[in-house]
PDB file of C-alpha atoms in Angstrom:
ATOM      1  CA  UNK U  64       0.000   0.000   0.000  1.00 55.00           C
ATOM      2  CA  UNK U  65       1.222   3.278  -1.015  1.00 75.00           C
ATOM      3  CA  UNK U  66       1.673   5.983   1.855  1.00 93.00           C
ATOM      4  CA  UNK U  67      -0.502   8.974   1.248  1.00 97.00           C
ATOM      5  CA  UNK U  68       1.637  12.497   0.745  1.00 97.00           C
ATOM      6  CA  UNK U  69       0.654  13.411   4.477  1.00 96.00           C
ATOM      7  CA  UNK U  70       2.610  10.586   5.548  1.00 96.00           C
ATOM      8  CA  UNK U  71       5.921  11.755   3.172  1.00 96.00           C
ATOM      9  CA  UNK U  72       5.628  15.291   3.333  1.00 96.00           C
ATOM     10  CA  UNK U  73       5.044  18.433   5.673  1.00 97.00           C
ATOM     11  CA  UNK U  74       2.046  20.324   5.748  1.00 97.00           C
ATOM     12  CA  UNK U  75       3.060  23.003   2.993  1.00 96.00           C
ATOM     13  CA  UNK U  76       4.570  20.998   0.519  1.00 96.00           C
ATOM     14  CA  UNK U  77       2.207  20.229  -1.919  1.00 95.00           C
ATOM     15  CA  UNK U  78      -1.047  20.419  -0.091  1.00 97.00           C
ATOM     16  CA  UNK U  79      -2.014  22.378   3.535  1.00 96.00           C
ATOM     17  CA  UNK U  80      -5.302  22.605   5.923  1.00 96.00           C
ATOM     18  CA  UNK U  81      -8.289  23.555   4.950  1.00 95.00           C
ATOM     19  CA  UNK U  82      -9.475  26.954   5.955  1.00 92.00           C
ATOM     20  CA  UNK U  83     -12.963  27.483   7.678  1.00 92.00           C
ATOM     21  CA  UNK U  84     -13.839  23.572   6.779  1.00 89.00           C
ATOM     22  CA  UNK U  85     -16.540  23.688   4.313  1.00 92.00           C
ATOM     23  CA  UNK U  86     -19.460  21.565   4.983  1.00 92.00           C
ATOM     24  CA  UNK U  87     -20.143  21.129   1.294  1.00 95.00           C
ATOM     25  CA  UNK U  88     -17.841  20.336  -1.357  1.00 97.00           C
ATOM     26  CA  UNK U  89     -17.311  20.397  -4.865  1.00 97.00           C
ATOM     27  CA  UNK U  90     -15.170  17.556  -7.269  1.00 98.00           C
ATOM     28  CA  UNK U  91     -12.654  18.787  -9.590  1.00 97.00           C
ATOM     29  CA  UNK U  92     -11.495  15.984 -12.432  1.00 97.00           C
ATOM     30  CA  UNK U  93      -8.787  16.423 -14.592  1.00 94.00           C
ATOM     31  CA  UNK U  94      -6.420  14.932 -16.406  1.00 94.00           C
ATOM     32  CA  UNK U  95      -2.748  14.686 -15.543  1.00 93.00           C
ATOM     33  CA  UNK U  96      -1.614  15.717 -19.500  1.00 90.00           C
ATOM     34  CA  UNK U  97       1.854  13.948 -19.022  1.00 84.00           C
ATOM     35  CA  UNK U  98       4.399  12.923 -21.803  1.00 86.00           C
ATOM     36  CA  UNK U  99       1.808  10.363 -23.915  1.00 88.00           C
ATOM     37  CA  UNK U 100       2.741   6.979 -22.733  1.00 89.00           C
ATOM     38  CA  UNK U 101       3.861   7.974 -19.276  1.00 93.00           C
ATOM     39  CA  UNK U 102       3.707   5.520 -16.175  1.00 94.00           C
ATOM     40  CA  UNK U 103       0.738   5.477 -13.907  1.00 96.00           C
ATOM     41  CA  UNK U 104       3.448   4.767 -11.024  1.00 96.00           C
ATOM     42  CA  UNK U 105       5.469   7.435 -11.891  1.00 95.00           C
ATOM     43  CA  UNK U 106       2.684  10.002 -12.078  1.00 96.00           C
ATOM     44  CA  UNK U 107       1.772   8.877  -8.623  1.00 96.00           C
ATOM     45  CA  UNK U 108       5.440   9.068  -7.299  1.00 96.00           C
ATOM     46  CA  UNK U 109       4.765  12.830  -9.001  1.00 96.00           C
ATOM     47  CA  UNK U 110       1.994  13.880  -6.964  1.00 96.00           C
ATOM     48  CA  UNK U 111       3.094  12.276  -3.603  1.00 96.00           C
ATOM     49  CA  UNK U 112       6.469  13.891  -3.852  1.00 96.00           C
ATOM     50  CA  UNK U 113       5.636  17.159  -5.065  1.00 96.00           C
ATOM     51  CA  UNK U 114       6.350  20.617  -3.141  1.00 96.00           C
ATOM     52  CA  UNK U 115       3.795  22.172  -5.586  1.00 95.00           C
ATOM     53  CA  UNK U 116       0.693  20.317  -6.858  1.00 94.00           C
ATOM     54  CA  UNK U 117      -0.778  17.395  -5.636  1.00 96.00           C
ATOM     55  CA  UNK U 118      -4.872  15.720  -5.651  1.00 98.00           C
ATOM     56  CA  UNK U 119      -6.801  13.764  -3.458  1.00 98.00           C
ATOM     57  CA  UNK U 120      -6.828  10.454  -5.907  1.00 98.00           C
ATOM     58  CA  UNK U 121      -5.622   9.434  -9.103  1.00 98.00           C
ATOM     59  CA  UNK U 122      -6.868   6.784 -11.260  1.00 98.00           C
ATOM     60  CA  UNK U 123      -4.916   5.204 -13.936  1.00 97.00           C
ATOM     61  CA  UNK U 124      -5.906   3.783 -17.162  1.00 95.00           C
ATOM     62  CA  UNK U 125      -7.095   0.493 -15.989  1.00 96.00           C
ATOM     63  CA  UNK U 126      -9.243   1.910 -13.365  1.00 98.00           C
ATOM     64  CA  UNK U 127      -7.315   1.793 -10.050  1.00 98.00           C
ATOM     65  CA  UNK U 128      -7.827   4.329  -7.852  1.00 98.00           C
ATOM     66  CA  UNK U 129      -4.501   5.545  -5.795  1.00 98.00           C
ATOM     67  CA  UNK U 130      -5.049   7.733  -2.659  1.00 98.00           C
ATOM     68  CA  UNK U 131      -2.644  10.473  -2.723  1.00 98.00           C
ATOM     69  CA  UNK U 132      -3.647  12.652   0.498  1.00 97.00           C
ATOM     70  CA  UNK U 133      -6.863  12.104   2.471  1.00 97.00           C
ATOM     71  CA  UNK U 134      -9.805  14.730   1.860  1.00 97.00           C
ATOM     72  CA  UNK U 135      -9.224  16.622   5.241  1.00 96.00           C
ATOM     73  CA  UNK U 136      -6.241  18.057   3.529  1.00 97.00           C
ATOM     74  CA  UNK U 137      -6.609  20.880   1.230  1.00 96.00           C
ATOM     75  CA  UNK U 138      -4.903  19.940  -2.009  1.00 96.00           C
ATOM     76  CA  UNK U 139      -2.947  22.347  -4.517  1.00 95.00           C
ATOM     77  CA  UNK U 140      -4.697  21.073  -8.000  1.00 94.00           C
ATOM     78  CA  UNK U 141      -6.925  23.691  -9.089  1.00 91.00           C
ATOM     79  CA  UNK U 142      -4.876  26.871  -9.672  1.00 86.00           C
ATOM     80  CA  UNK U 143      -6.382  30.258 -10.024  1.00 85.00           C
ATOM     81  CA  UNK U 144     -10.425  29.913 -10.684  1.00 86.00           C
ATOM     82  CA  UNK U 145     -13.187  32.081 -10.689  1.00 87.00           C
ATOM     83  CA  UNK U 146     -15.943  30.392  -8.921  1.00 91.00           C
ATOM     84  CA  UNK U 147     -15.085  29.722  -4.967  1.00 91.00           C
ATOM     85  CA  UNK U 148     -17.155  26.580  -5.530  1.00 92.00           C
ATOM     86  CA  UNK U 149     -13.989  24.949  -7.214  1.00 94.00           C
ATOM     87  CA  UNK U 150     -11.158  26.395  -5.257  1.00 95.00           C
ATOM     88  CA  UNK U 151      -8.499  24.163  -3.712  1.00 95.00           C
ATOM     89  CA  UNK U 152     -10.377  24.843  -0.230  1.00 95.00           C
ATOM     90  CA  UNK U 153     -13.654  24.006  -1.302  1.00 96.00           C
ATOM     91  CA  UNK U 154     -12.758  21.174  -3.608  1.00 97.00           C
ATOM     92  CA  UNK U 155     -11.810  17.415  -3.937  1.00 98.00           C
ATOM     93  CA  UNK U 156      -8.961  16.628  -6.828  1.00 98.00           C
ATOM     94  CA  UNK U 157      -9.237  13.984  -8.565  1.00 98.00           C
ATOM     95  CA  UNK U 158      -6.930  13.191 -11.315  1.00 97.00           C
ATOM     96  CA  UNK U 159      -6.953  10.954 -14.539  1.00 97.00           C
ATOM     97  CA  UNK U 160      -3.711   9.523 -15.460  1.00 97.00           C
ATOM     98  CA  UNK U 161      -4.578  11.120 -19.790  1.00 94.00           C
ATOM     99  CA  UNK U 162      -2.411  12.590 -22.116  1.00 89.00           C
ATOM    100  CA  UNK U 163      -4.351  14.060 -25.229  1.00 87.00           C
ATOM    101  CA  UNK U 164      -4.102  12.333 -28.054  1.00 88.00           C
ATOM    102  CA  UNK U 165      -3.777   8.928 -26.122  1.00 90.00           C
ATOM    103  CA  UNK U 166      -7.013   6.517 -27.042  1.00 86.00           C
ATOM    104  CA  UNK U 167      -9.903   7.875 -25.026  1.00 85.00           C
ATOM    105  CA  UNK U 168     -11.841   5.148 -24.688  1.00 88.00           C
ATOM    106  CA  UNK U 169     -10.594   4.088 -21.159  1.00 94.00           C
ATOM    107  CA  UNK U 170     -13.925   2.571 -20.015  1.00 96.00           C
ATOM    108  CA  UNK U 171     -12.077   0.976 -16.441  1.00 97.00           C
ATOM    109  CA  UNK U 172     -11.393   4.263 -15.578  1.00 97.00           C
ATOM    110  CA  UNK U 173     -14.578   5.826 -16.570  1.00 96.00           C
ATOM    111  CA  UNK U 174     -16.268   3.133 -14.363  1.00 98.00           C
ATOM    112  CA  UNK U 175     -13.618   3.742 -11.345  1.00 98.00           C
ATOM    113  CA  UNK U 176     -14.649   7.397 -11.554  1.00 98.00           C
ATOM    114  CA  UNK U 177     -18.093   7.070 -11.472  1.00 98.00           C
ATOM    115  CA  UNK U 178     -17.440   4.545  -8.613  1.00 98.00           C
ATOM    116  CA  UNK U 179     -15.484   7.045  -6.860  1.00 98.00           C
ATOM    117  CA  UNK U 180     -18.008  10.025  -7.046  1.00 98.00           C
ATOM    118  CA  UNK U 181     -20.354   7.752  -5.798  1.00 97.00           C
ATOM    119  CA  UNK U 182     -18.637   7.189  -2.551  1.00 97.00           C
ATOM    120  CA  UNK U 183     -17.262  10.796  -2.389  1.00 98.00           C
ATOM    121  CA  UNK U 184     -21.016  11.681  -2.600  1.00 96.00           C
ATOM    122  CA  UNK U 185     -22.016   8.922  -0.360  1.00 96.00           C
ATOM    123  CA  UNK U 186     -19.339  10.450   2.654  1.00 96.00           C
ATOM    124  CA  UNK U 187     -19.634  14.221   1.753  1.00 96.00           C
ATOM    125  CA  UNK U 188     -22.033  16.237   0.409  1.00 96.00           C
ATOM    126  CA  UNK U 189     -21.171  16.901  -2.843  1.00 96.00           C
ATOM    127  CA  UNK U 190     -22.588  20.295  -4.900  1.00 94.00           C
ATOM    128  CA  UNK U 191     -21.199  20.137  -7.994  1.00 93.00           C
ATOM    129  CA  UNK U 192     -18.371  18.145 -10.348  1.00 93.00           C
TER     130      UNK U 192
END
């Protein structure tokens, strides 16, 4: 089992606390738009070792889902936005281990993210995605 980035690095290395913990969240999905043909274990190794992005989960190609810090953390994926709804505080990450221009019919990952909003929505409550 991989450790989660909270285990590897300090609060303000890739991720901090939430401010004023939100009662209601939002899901942001994208994709990680690596070099086409890149590792899924290397874009993990990416996010959990980075000082200056990271996400909640990734999922790779086949569909598993990798844990990178747990939700109580606020992650640094979403960069400058204009609606508050989808800010790093207010905001789950959830990343997609795509490059454009790789095939896009990934249907085990489609599934796993379904599965995963699912649950998000299941433990949270969930306003938008």
């Amino acid at each position: 089992m991989t450790k989660t980035k909270n285990q590897i690095l300090p609060v303000g290395k890739g991720y901090d606390r939430r401010v004023n913990t939100p009662t209601h969240l939002t899901i942001v999905v994208h994709t990680t738009n690596g070099v086409k043909g890149s590792r899924f274990e290397s874009e993990v190794d990416f996010l959990l070792k980075s000082v200056n992005v990271s996400a909640h989960y990734i999922i790779s190609k086949s569909g598993t889902v990798v844990e990178i810090l747990p939700v109580e953390y606020r992650t640094w994926h979403a960069g400058a936005v204009n609606d508050v709804r989808f800010n790093n505080n207010n905001s789950i990450g959830i990343e997609m281990h795509y490059t454009p221009g790789e095939d896009p019919d990934l249907p085990q990952m489609k599934d796993s993210l379904r599965s995963l909003c699912r649950q998000l929505a299941h433990d949270y409550i969930i306003t938008g995605i």
